[in-house]
């Protein structure tokens, strides 16, 4: 793990929004792009914090403070980012009972940086409400987030139902579980799996280059 990620982790655990924001800005001044900042530094910092919590080196309150500080920090950082323009739309949600939104939040910011219109539907969204929101807004892409293994079985109904909507949105699944487990039995041959932000950005660049949303 990069030392910068560990340094950021300590700032987040201190709840220091100003110093953590300045830390990211300094990385950008040194030539880091948003993809690498989110992937290597922010995600790395939160992974380190998770490991500290698992070892009982920090409390649940400490972890919650760090997560809230991180969410505020990346929103503030994103506000300083130049953005492209696109008419495409992406909707983001966590499957039912899934509460972890930070990874999905960073993905949505990368979509916005690439010009997409986004809607963050947040944690624990029951399928019927996901369907209703999608039918009203008609996004080109619906991004599903899942981080806890025992929530995986519900993924199949979300993917199959949302892919079958009349406007045929592309379904994208993002999860740290993808590095450890094969989630394809819970999806369809059309589902996109995003294992990291670099792959996500490469896919968006392909769309900007003229490839169809559904093309692989």
PDB file of N, CA and C in Angstrom, residues 82-185:
ATOM      1  N   UNK A  82     -12.217  19.838 -13.733  1.00  0.00           N
ATOM      2  CA  UNK A  82     -12.762  20.175 -15.046  1.00  0.00           C
ATOM      3  C   UNK A  82     -13.598  19.013 -15.577  1.00  0.00           C
ATOM      4  N   UNK A  83     -14.684  19.335 -16.282  1.00  0.00           N
ATOM      5  CA  UNK A  83     -15.579  18.291 -16.762  1.00  0.00           C
ATOM      6  C   UNK A  83     -15.852  18.444 -18.252  1.00  0.00           C
ATOM      7  N   UNK A  84     -16.045  17.313 -18.897  1.00  0.00           N
ATOM      8  CA  UNK A  84     -16.461  17.299 -20.294  1.00  0.00           C
ATOM      9  C   UNK A  84     -17.977  17.414 -20.365  1.00  0.00           C
ATOM     10  N   UNK A  85     -18.524  17.365 -21.578  1.00  0.00           N
ATOM     11  CA  UNK A  85     -19.969  17.483 -21.755  1.00  0.00           C
ATOM     12  C   UNK A  85     -20.504  16.285 -22.536  1.00  0.00           C
ATOM     13  N   UNK A  86     -21.586  15.703 -22.043  1.00  0.00           N
ATOM     14  CA  UNK A  86     -22.225  14.565 -22.699  1.00  0.00           C
ATOM     15  C   UNK A  86     -23.706  14.583 -22.358  1.00  0.00           C
ATOM     16  N   UNK A  87     -24.503  13.958 -23.194  1.00  0.00           N
ATOM     17  CA  UNK A  87     -25.936  13.871 -22.913  1.00  0.00           C
ATOM     18  C   UNK A  87     -26.301  12.538 -22.246  1.00  0.00           C
ATOM     19  N   UNK A  88     -25.316  11.679 -22.045  1.00  0.00           N
ATOM     20  CA  UNK A  88     -25.591  10.355 -21.494  1.00  0.00           C
ATOM     21  C   UNK A  88     -25.816  10.418 -19.988  1.00  0.00           C
ATOM     22  N   UNK A  89     -26.576   9.428 -19.505  1.00  0.00           N
ATOM     23  CA  UNK A  89     -27.001   9.439 -18.105  1.00  0.00           C
ATOM     24  C   UNK A  89     -26.656   8.115 -17.430  1.00  0.00           C
ATOM     25  N   UNK A  90     -26.227   8.216 -16.176  1.00  0.00           N
ATOM     26  CA  UNK A  90     -25.910   7.022 -15.393  1.00  0.00           C
ATOM     27  C   UNK A  90     -26.547   7.144 -14.009  1.00  0.00           C
ATOM     28  N   UNK A  91     -27.198   6.068 -13.574  1.00  0.00           N
ATOM     29  CA  UNK A  91     -27.849   6.023 -12.266  1.00  0.00           C
ATOM     30  C   UNK A  91     -27.105   5.018 -11.383  1.00  0.00           C
ATOM     31  N   UNK A  92     -26.947   5.359 -10.111  1.00  0.00           N
ATOM     32  CA  UNK A  92     -26.160   4.552  -9.189  1.00  0.00           C
ATOM     33  C   UNK A  92     -26.999   4.164  -7.974  1.00  0.00           C
ATOM     34  N   UNK A  93     -26.879   2.904  -7.571  1.00  0.00           N
ATOM     35  CA  UNK A  93     -27.611   2.444  -6.392  1.00  0.00           C
ATOM     36  C   UNK A  93     -26.951   1.221  -5.777  1.00  0.00           C
ATOM     37  N   UNK A  94     -27.211   1.042  -4.490  1.00  0.00           N
ATOM     38  CA  UNK A  94     -26.819  -0.179  -3.792  1.00  0.00           C
ATOM     39  C   UNK A  94     -28.022  -1.102  -3.720  1.00  0.00           C
ATOM     40  N   UNK A  95     -27.778  -2.399  -3.865  1.00  0.00           N
ATOM     41  CA  UNK A  95     -28.875  -3.363  -3.760  1.00  0.00           C
ATOM     42  C   UNK A  95     -29.425  -3.351  -2.341  1.00  0.00           C
ATOM     43  N   UNK A  96     -30.569  -3.964  -2.173  1.00  0.00           N
ATOM     44  CA  UNK A  96     -31.258  -3.955  -0.885  1.00  0.00           C
ATOM     45  C   UNK A  96     -30.368  -4.468   0.242  1.00  0.00           C
ATOM     46  N   UNK A  97     -30.362  -3.731   1.336  1.00  0.00           N
ATOM     47  CA  UNK A  97     -29.606  -3.993   2.565  1.00  0.00           C
ATOM     48  C   UNK A  97     -28.109  -3.675   2.451  1.00  0.00           C
ATOM     49  N   UNK A  98     -27.659  -3.302   1.271  1.00  0.00           N
ATOM     50  CA  UNK A  98     -26.255  -2.901   1.108  1.00  0.00           C
ATOM     51  C   UNK A  98     -26.108  -1.432   1.497  1.00  0.00           C
ATOM     52  N   UNK A  99     -25.195  -1.155   2.425  1.00  0.00           N
ATOM     53  CA  UNK A  99     -25.079   0.196   2.982  1.00  0.00           C
ATOM     54  C   UNK A  99     -23.834   0.956   2.528  1.00  0.00           C
ATOM     55  N   UNK A 100     -22.882   0.298   1.890  1.00  0.00           N
ATOM     56  CA  UNK A 100     -21.600   0.917   1.564  1.00  0.00           C
ATOM     57  C   UNK A 100     -21.684   1.673   0.231  1.00  0.00           C
ATOM     58  N   UNK A 101     -21.560   2.979   0.289  1.00  0.00           N
ATOM     59  CA  UNK A 101     -21.781   3.811  -0.907  1.00  0.00           C
ATOM     60  C   UNK A 101     -20.530   4.523  -1.413  1.00  0.00           C
ATOM     61  N   UNK A 102     -19.446   4.497  -0.666  1.00  0.00           N
ATOM     62  CA  UNK A 102     -18.308   5.351  -0.994  1.00  0.00           C
ATOM     63  C   UNK A 102     -17.673   4.991  -2.339  1.00  0.00           C
ATOM     64  N   UNK A 103     -17.488   3.699  -2.594  1.00  0.00           N
ATOM     65  CA  UNK A 103     -16.906   3.291  -3.873  1.00  0.00           C
ATOM     66  C   UNK A 103     -17.782   3.701  -5.045  1.00  0.00           C
ATOM     67  N   UNK A 104     -19.081   3.529  -4.881  1.00  0.00           N
ATOM     68  CA  UNK A 104     -20.031   3.927  -5.910  1.00  0.00           C
ATOM     69  C   UNK A 104     -20.015   5.440  -6.103  1.00  0.00           C
ATOM     70  N   UNK A 105     -19.839   6.162  -5.021  1.00  0.00           N
ATOM     71  CA  UNK A 105     -19.780   7.624  -5.084  1.00  0.00           C
ATOM     72  C   UNK A 105     -18.599   8.079  -5.932  1.00  0.00           C
ATOM     73  N   UNK A 106     -17.437   7.462  -5.740  1.00  0.00           N
ATOM     74  CA  UNK A 106     -16.267   7.843  -6.546  1.00  0.00           C
ATOM     75  C   UNK A 106     -16.476   7.486  -8.012  1.00  0.00           C
ATOM     76  N   UNK A 107     -17.130   6.373  -8.274  1.00  0.00           N
ATOM     77  CA  UNK A 107     -17.445   6.012  -9.661  1.00  0.00           C
ATOM     78  C   UNK A 107     -18.346   7.065 -10.293  1.00  0.00           C
ATOM     79  N   UNK A 108     -19.337   7.541  -9.543  1.00  0.00           N
ATOM     80  CA  UNK A 108     -20.242   8.555 -10.092  1.00  0.00           C
ATOM     81  C   UNK A 108     -19.504   9.852 -10.392  1.00  0.00           C
ATOM     82  N   UNK A 109     -18.524  10.197  -9.566  1.00  0.00           N
ATOM     83  CA  UNK A 109     -17.747  11.417  -9.804  1.00  0.00           C
ATOM     84  C   UNK A 109     -16.910  11.294 -11.069  1.00  0.00           C
ATOM     85  N   UNK A 110     -16.392  10.100 -11.333  1.00  0.00           N
ATOM     86  CA  UNK A 110     -15.640   9.887 -12.568  1.00  0.00           C
ATOM     87  C   UNK A 110     -16.561   9.976 -13.787  1.00  0.00           C
ATOM     88  N   UNK A 111     -17.785   9.467 -13.666  1.00  0.00           N
ATOM     89  CA  UNK A 111     -18.761   9.633 -14.748  1.00  0.00           C
ATOM     90  C   UNK A 111     -19.000  11.123 -15.004  1.00  0.00           C
ATOM     91  N   UNK A 112     -19.203  11.888 -13.923  1.00  0.00           N
ATOM     92  CA  UNK A 112     -19.449  13.327 -14.082  1.00  0.00           C
ATOM     93  C   UNK A 112     -18.249  14.028 -14.705  1.00  0.00           C
ATOM     94  N   UNK A 113     -17.051  13.645 -14.293  1.00  0.00           N
ATOM     95  CA  UNK A 113     -15.841  14.245 -14.844  1.00  0.00           C
ATOM     96  C   UNK A 113     -15.762  13.997 -16.351  1.00  0.00           C
ATOM     97  N   UNK A 114     -16.333  12.870 -16.797  1.00  0.00           N
ATOM     98  CA  UNK A 114     -16.363  12.540 -18.214  1.00  0.00           C
ATOM     99  C   UNK A 114     -17.625  13.053 -18.902  1.00  0.00           C
ATOM    100  N   UNK A 115     -18.366  13.910 -18.213  1.00  0.00           N
ATOM    101  CA  UNK A 115     -19.465  14.626 -18.844  1.00  0.00           C
ATOM    102  C   UNK A 115     -20.849  14.027 -18.680  1.00  0.00           C
ATOM    103  N   UNK A 116     -20.936  12.865 -18.044  1.00  0.00           N
ATOM    104  CA  UNK A 116     -22.235  12.215 -17.897  1.00  0.00           C
ATOM    105  C   UNK A 116     -23.089  12.930 -16.855  1.00  0.00           C
ATOM    106  N   UNK A 117     -24.399  12.876 -17.032  1.00  0.00           N
ATOM    107  CA  UNK A 117     -25.344  13.281 -16.008  1.00  0.00           C
ATOM    108  C   UNK A 117     -25.534  12.075 -15.080  1.00  0.00           C
ATOM    109  N   UNK A 118     -25.532  12.308 -13.779  1.00  0.00           N
ATOM    110  CA  UNK A 118     -25.630  11.191 -12.838  1.00  0.00           C
ATOM    111  C   UNK A 118     -26.735  11.416 -11.813  1.00  0.00           C
ATOM    112  N   UNK A 119     -27.216  10.299 -11.295  1.00  0.00           N
ATOM    113  CA  UNK A 119     -28.133  10.327 -10.152  1.00  0.00           C
ATOM    114  C   UNK A 119     -27.689   9.257  -9.160  1.00  0.00           C
ATOM    115  N   UNK A 120     -27.414   9.699  -7.934  1.00  0.00           N
ATOM    116  CA  UNK A 120     -27.031   8.797  -6.863  1.00  0.00           C
ATOM    117  C   UNK A 120     -28.275   8.447  -6.053  1.00  0.00           C
ATOM    118  N   UNK A 121     -28.703   7.190  -6.150  1.00  0.00           N
ATOM    119  CA  UNK A 121     -29.899   6.757  -5.433  1.00  0.00           C
ATOM    120  C   UNK A 121     -29.570   6.221  -4.045  1.00  0.00           C
ATOM    121  N   UNK A 122     -28.272   6.056  -3.763  1.00  0.00           N
ATOM    122  CA  UNK A 122     -27.840   5.748  -2.405  1.00  0.00           C
ATOM    123  C   UNK A 122     -27.903   4.279  -2.019  1.00  0.00           C
ATOM    124  N   UNK A 123     -27.886   4.071  -0.713  1.00  0.00           N
ATOM    125  CA  UNK A 123     -27.800   2.729  -0.138  1.00  0.00           C
ATOM    126  C   UNK A 123     -29.171   2.061  -0.061  1.00  0.00           C
ATOM    127  N   UNK A 124     -29.143   0.732  -0.024  1.00  0.00           N
ATOM    128  CA  UNK A 124     -30.318  -0.064   0.365  1.00  0.00           C
ATOM    129  C   UNK A 124     -31.583   0.325  -0.403  1.00  0.00           C
ATOM    130  N   UNK A 125     -31.509   0.283  -1.737  1.00  0.00           N
ATOM    131  CA  UNK A 125     -32.674   0.656  -2.543  1.00  0.00           C
ATOM    132  C   UNK A 125     -33.411  -0.602  -2.998  1.00  0.00           C
ATOM    133  N   UNK A 126     -34.619  -0.828  -2.500  1.00  0.00           N
ATOM    134  CA  UNK A 126     -35.392  -1.995  -2.939  1.00  0.00           C
ATOM    135  C   UNK A 126     -35.619  -1.975  -4.447  1.00  0.00           C
ATOM    136  N   UNK A 127     -35.711  -3.151  -5.034  1.00  0.00           N
ATOM    137  CA  UNK A 127     -35.794  -3.273  -6.484  1.00  0.00           C
ATOM    138  C   UNK A 127     -36.970  -2.511  -7.066  1.00  0.00           C
ATOM    139  N   UNK A 128     -38.127  -2.567  -6.424  1.00  0.00           N
ATOM    140  CA  UNK A 128     -39.298  -1.901  -6.995  1.00  0.00           C
ATOM    141  C   UNK A 128     -39.076  -0.387  -7.110  1.00  0.00           C
ATOM    142  N   UNK A 129     -38.351   0.183  -6.168  1.00  0.00           N
ATOM    143  CA  UNK A 129     -38.062   1.617  -6.217  1.00  0.00           C
ATOM    144  C   UNK A 129     -36.981   1.920  -7.255  1.00  0.00           C
ATOM    145  N   UNK A 130     -36.046   0.994  -7.433  1.00  0.00           N
ATOM    146  CA  UNK A 130     -35.037   1.151  -8.487  1.00  0.00           C
ATOM    147  C   UNK A 130     -35.700   1.153  -9.858  1.00  0.00           C
ATOM    148  N   UNK A 131     -36.666   0.262 -10.045  1.00  0.00           N
ATOM    149  CA  UNK A 131     -37.403   0.190 -11.306  1.00  0.00           C
ATOM    150  C   UNK A 131     -38.147   1.498 -11.566  1.00  0.00           C
ATOM    151  N   UNK A 132     -38.858   1.983 -10.544  1.00  0.00           N
ATOM    152  CA  UNK A 132     -39.638   3.212 -10.690  1.00  0.00           C
ATOM    153  C   UNK A 132     -38.747   4.395 -11.046  1.00  0.00           C
ATOM    154  N   UNK A 133     -37.611   4.527 -10.363  1.00  0.00           N
ATOM    155  CA  UNK A 133     -36.689   5.637 -10.632  1.00  0.00           C
ATOM    156  C   UNK A 133     -36.116   5.535 -12.038  1.00  0.00           C
ATOM    157  N   UNK A 134     -35.770   4.329 -12.449  1.00  0.00           N
ATOM    158  CA  UNK A 134     -35.196   4.130 -13.782  1.00  0.00           C
ATOM    159  C   UNK A 134     -36.215   4.430 -14.872  1.00  0.00           C
ATOM    160  N   UNK A 135     -37.444   4.006 -14.680  1.00  0.00           N
ATOM    161  CA  UNK A 135     -38.480   4.252 -15.690  1.00  0.00           C
ATOM    162  C   UNK A 135     -38.737   5.746 -15.873  1.00  0.00           C
ATOM    163  N   UNK A 136     -38.601   6.507 -14.796  1.00  0.00           N
ATOM    164  CA  UNK A 136     -38.834   7.954 -14.885  1.00  0.00           C
ATOM    165  C   UNK A 136     -37.674   8.672 -15.576  1.00  0.00           C
ATOM    166  N   UNK A 137     -36.438   8.279 -15.264  1.00  0.00           N
ATOM    167  CA  UNK A 137     -35.271   9.028 -15.737  1.00  0.00           C
ATOM    168  C   UNK A 137     -34.647   8.438 -16.998  1.00  0.00           C
ATOM    169  N   UNK A 138     -34.842   7.136 -17.208  1.00  0.00           N
ATOM    170  CA  UNK A 138     -34.320   6.408 -18.376  1.00  0.00           C
ATOM    171  C   UNK A 138     -32.803   6.597 -18.570  1.00  0.00           C
ATOM    172  N   UNK A 139     -32.019   6.142 -17.609  1.00  0.00           N
ATOM    173  CA  UNK A 139     -30.564   6.251 -17.756  1.00  0.00           C
ATOM    174  C   UNK A 139     -30.022   5.299 -18.814  1.00  0.00           C
ATOM    175  N   UNK A 140     -28.911   5.663 -19.419  1.00  0.00           N
ATOM    176  CA  UNK A 140     -28.236   4.771 -20.361  1.00  0.00           C
ATOM    177  C   UNK A 140     -27.560   3.619 -19.628  1.00  0.00           C
ATOM    178  N   UNK A 141     -27.080   3.911 -18.423  1.00  0.00           N
ATOM    179  CA  UNK A 141     -26.368   2.921 -17.619  1.00  0.00           C
ATOM    180  C   UNK A 141     -26.916   2.948 -16.203  1.00  0.00           C
ATOM    181  N   UNK A 142     -27.109   1.762 -15.628  1.00  0.00           N
ATOM    182  CA  UNK A 142     -27.471   1.636 -14.222  1.00  0.00           C
ATOM    183  C   UNK A 142     -26.340   0.878 -13.530  1.00  0.00           C
ATOM    184  N   UNK A 143     -25.745   1.531 -12.554  1.00  0.00           N
ATOM    185  CA  UNK A 143     -24.587   0.964 -11.853  1.00  0.00           C
ATOM    186  C   UNK A 143     -25.024   0.431 -10.494  1.00  0.00           C
ATOM    187  N   UNK A 144     -24.778  -0.847 -10.279  1.00  0.00           N
ATOM    188  CA  UNK A 144     -25.144  -1.512  -9.035  1.00  0.00           C
ATOM    189  C   UNK A 144     -23.903  -1.752  -8.186  1.00  0.00           C
ATOM    190  N   UNK A 145     -23.998  -1.431  -6.909  1.00  0.00           N
ATOM    191  CA  UNK A 145     -22.870  -1.620  -6.002  1.00  0.00           C
ATOM    192  C   UNK A 145     -23.215  -2.673  -4.962  1.00  0.00           C
ATOM    193  N   UNK A 146     -22.243  -3.552  -4.706  1.00  0.00           N
ATOM    194  CA  UNK A 146     -22.420  -4.583  -3.690  1.00  0.00           C
ATOM    195  C   UNK A 146     -21.055  -4.894  -3.092  1.00  0.00           C
ATOM    196  N   UNK A 147     -20.958  -4.890  -1.767  1.00  0.00           N
ATOM    197  CA  UNK A 147     -19.662  -5.112  -1.125  1.00  0.00           C
ATOM    198  C   UNK A 147     -19.673  -6.262  -0.118  1.00  0.00           C
ATOM    199  N   UNK A 148     -20.863  -6.698   0.288  1.00  0.00           N
ATOM    200  CA  UNK A 148     -20.966  -7.762   1.299  1.00  0.00           C
ATOM    201  C   UNK A 148     -21.397  -9.058   0.617  1.00  0.00           C
ATOM    202  N   UNK A 149     -20.664 -10.142   0.873  1.00  0.00           N
ATOM    203  CA  UNK A 149     -20.867 -11.397   0.150  1.00  0.00           C
ATOM    204  C   UNK A 149     -22.282 -11.942   0.297  1.00  0.00           C
ATOM    205  N   UNK A 150     -22.850 -11.859   1.495  1.00  0.00           N
ATOM    206  CA  UNK A 150     -24.179 -12.459   1.674  1.00  0.00           C
ATOM    207  C   UNK A 150     -25.303 -11.636   1.053  1.00  0.00           C
ATOM    208  N   UNK A 151     -24.969 -10.490   0.445  1.00  0.00           N
ATOM    209  CA  UNK A 151     -25.965  -9.736  -0.316  1.00  0.00           C
ATOM    210  C   UNK A 151     -25.985 -10.141  -1.792  1.00  0.00           C
ATOM    211  N   UNK A 152     -25.019 -10.956  -2.222  1.00  0.00           N
ATOM    212  CA  UNK A 152     -24.878 -11.302  -3.635  1.00  0.00           C
ATOM    213  C   UNK A 152     -26.113 -11.980  -4.232  1.00  0.00           C
ATOM    214  N   UNK A 153     -26.774 -12.931  -3.546  1.00  0.00           N
ATOM    215  CA  UNK A 153     -27.912 -13.614  -4.185  1.00  0.00           C
ATOM    216  C   UNK A 153     -28.993 -12.696  -4.723  1.00  0.00           C
ATOM    217  N   UNK A 154     -29.207 -11.543  -4.098  1.00  0.00           N
ATOM    218  CA  UNK A 154     -30.257 -10.631  -4.568  1.00  0.00           C
ATOM    219  C   UNK A 154     -29.849  -9.922  -5.857  1.00  0.00           C
ATOM    220  N   UNK A 155     -28.569  -9.963  -6.184  1.00  0.00           N
ATOM    221  CA  UNK A 155     -28.073  -9.260  -7.367  1.00  0.00           C
ATOM    222  C   UNK A 155     -28.748  -9.739  -8.644  1.00  0.00           C
ATOM    223  N   UNK A 156     -29.010 -11.034  -8.735  1.00  0.00           N
ATOM    224  CA  UNK A 156     -29.569 -11.618  -9.961  1.00  0.00           C
ATOM    225  C   UNK A 156     -30.895 -10.976 -10.348  1.00  0.00           C
ATOM    226  N   UNK A 157     -31.779 -10.793  -9.374  1.00  0.00           N
ATOM    227  CA  UNK A 157     -33.090 -10.212  -9.690  1.00  0.00           C
ATOM    228  C   UNK A 157     -32.952  -8.756 -10.136  1.00  0.00           C
ATOM    229  N   UNK A 158     -32.017  -8.015  -9.536  1.00  0.00           N
ATOM    230  CA  UNK A 158     -31.795  -6.629  -9.950  1.00  0.00           C
ATOM    231  C   UNK A 158     -31.309  -6.564 -11.396  1.00  0.00           C
ATOM    232  N   UNK A 159     -30.295  -7.366 -11.703  1.00  0.00           N
ATOM    233  CA  UNK A 159     -29.704  -7.322 -13.043  1.00  0.00           C
ATOM    234  C   UNK A 159     -30.722  -7.724 -14.103  1.00  0.00           C
ATOM    235  N   UNK A 160     -31.362  -8.851 -13.911  1.00  0.00           N
ATOM    236  CA  UNK A 160     -32.294  -9.359 -14.923  1.00  0.00           C
ATOM    237  C   UNK A 160     -33.477  -8.421 -15.129  1.00  0.00           C
ATOM    238  N   UNK A 161     -34.020  -7.892 -14.043  1.00  0.00           N
ATOM    239  CA  UNK A 161     -35.188  -7.016 -14.144  1.00  0.00           C
ATOM    240  C   UNK A 161     -34.828  -5.683 -14.794  1.00  0.00           C
ATOM    241  N   UNK A 162     -33.735  -5.077 -14.373  1.00  0.00           N
ATOM    242  CA  UNK A 162     -33.354  -3.770 -14.905  1.00  0.00           C
ATOM    243  C   UNK A 162     -32.887  -3.862 -16.355  1.00  0.00           C
ATOM    244  N   UNK A 163     -32.201  -4.957 -16.710  1.00  0.00           N
ATOM    245  CA  UNK A 163     -31.794  -5.130 -18.104  1.00  0.00           C
ATOM    246  C   UNK A 163     -32.992  -5.290 -19.034  1.00  0.00           C
ATOM    247  N   UNK A 164     -34.105  -5.775 -18.499  1.00  0.00           N
ATOM    248  CA  UNK A 164     -35.275  -6.034 -19.333  1.00  0.00           C
ATOM    249  C   UNK A 164     -36.193  -4.822 -19.485  1.00  0.00           C
ATOM    250  N   UNK A 165     -35.841  -3.684 -18.900  1.00  0.00           N
ATOM    251  CA  UNK A 165     -36.668  -2.484 -19.053  1.00  0.00           C
ATOM    252  C   UNK A 165     -36.742  -2.087 -20.535  1.00  0.00           C
ATOM    253  N   UNK A 166     -37.826  -1.486 -20.975  1.00  0.00           N
ATOM    254  CA  UNK A 166     -38.050  -1.229 -22.410  1.00  0.00           C
ATOM    255  C   UNK A 166     -36.971  -0.397 -23.084  1.00  0.00           C
ATOM    256  N   UNK A 167     -36.289   0.490 -22.336  1.00  0.00           N
ATOM    257  CA  UNK A 167     -35.268   1.344 -22.947  1.00  0.00           C
ATOM    258  C   UNK A 167     -33.880   0.694 -22.890  1.00  0.00           C
ATOM    259  N   UNK A 168     -33.799  -0.544 -22.393  1.00  0.00           N
ATOM    260  CA  UNK A 168     -32.594  -1.379 -22.434  1.00  0.00           C
ATOM    261  C   UNK A 168     -31.342  -0.695 -21.876  1.00  0.00           C
ATOM    262  N   UNK A 169     -31.361  -0.336 -20.594  1.00  0.00           N
ATOM    263  CA  UNK A 169     -30.152   0.250 -20.008  1.00  0.00           C
ATOM    264  C   UNK A 169     -29.043  -0.796 -19.891  1.00  0.00           C
ATOM    265  N   UNK A 170     -27.792  -0.338 -19.969  1.00  0.00           N
ATOM    266  CA  UNK A 170     -26.667  -1.220 -19.714  1.00  0.00           C
ATOM    267  C   UNK A 170     -26.495  -1.338 -18.210  1.00  0.00           C
ATOM    268  N   UNK A 171     -26.360  -2.556 -17.697  1.00  0.00           N
ATOM    269  CA  UNK A 171     -26.188  -2.763 -16.265  1.00  0.00           C
ATOM    270  C   UNK A 171     -24.716  -2.990 -15.970  1.00  0.00           C
ATOM    271  N   UNK A 172     -24.222  -2.224 -15.025  1.00  0.00           N
ATOM    272  CA  UNK A 172     -22.820  -2.282 -14.633  1.00  0.00           C
ATOM    273  C   UNK A 172     -22.757  -2.653 -13.147  1.00  0.00           C
ATOM    274  N   UNK A 173     -21.924  -3.627 -12.814  1.00  0.00           N
ATOM    275  CA  UNK A 173     -21.757  -4.053 -11.427  1.00  0.00           C
ATOM    276  C   UNK A 173     -20.347  -3.705 -10.973  1.00  0.00           C
ATOM    277  N   UNK A 174     -20.258  -2.966  -9.880  1.00  0.00           N
ATOM    278  CA  UNK A 174     -18.972  -2.643  -9.292  1.00  0.00           C
ATOM    279  C   UNK A 174     -18.892  -3.222  -7.894  1.00  0.00           C
ATOM    280  N   UNK A 175     -17.789  -3.897  -7.595  1.00  0.00           N
ATOM    281  CA  UNK A 175     -17.664  -4.535  -6.290  1.00  0.00           C
ATOM    282  C   UNK A 175     -16.230  -4.960  -6.028  1.00  0.00           C
ATOM    283  N   UNK A 176     -15.771  -4.781  -4.804  1.00  0.00           N
ATOM    284  CA  UNK A 176     -14.462  -5.309  -4.424  1.00  0.00           C
ATOM    285  C   UNK A 176     -14.475  -6.829  -4.408  1.00  0.00           C
ATOM    286  N   UNK A 177     -15.668  -7.421  -4.363  1.00  0.00           N
ATOM    287  CA  UNK A 177     -15.793  -8.885  -4.379  1.00  0.00           C
ATOM    288  C   UNK A 177     -15.335  -9.480  -5.704  1.00  0.00           C
ATOM    289  N   UNK A 178     -15.331  -8.665  -6.762  1.00  0.00           N
ATOM    290  CA  UNK A 178     -14.982  -9.182  -8.085  1.00  0.00           C
ATOM    291  C   UNK A 178     -13.544  -9.676  -8.157  1.00  0.00           C
ATOM    292  N   UNK A 179     -12.692  -9.181  -7.274  1.00  0.00           N
ATOM    293  CA  UNK A 179     -11.305  -9.645  -7.267  1.00  0.00           C
ATOM    294  C   UNK A 179     -11.151 -11.000  -6.580  1.00  0.00           C
ATOM    295  N   UNK A 180     -12.223 -11.452  -5.915  1.00  0.00           N
ATOM    296  CA  UNK A 180     -12.155 -12.703  -5.145  1.00  0.00           C
ATOM    297  C   UNK A 180     -13.156 -13.754  -5.605  1.00  0.00           C
ATOM    298  N   UNK A 181     -14.263 -13.330  -6.207  1.00  0.00           N
ATOM    299  CA  UNK A 181     -15.341 -14.256  -6.537  1.00  0.00           C
ATOM    300  C   UNK A 181     -15.844 -14.013  -7.963  1.00  0.00           C
ATOM    301  N   UNK A 182     -16.394 -15.058  -8.548  1.00  0.00           N
ATOM    302  CA  UNK A 182     -17.034 -14.969  -9.855  1.00  0.00           C
ATOM    303  C   UNK A 182     -18.509 -14.648  -9.645  1.00  0.00           C
ATOM    304  N   UNK A 183     -18.906 -13.446 -10.002  1.00  0.00           N
ATOM    305  CA  UNK A 183     -20.301 -13.027  -9.814  1.00  0.00           C
ATOM    306  C   UNK A 183     -21.147 -13.244 -11.060  1.00  0.00           C
ATOM    307  N   UNK A 184     -20.546 -13.804 -12.112  1.00  0.00           N
ATOM    308  CA  UNK A 184     -21.289 -13.971 -13.362  1.00  0.00           C
ATOM    309  C   UNK A 184     -22.538 -14.844 -13.225  1.00  0.00           C
ATOM    310  N   UNK A 185     -22.573 -15.865 -12.335  1.00  0.00           N
ATOM    311  CA  UNK A 185     -23.824 -16.632 -12.200  1.00  0.00           C
ATOM    312  C   UNK A 185     -25.006 -15.797 -11.711  1.00  0.00           C
TER     313      UNK A 185
END
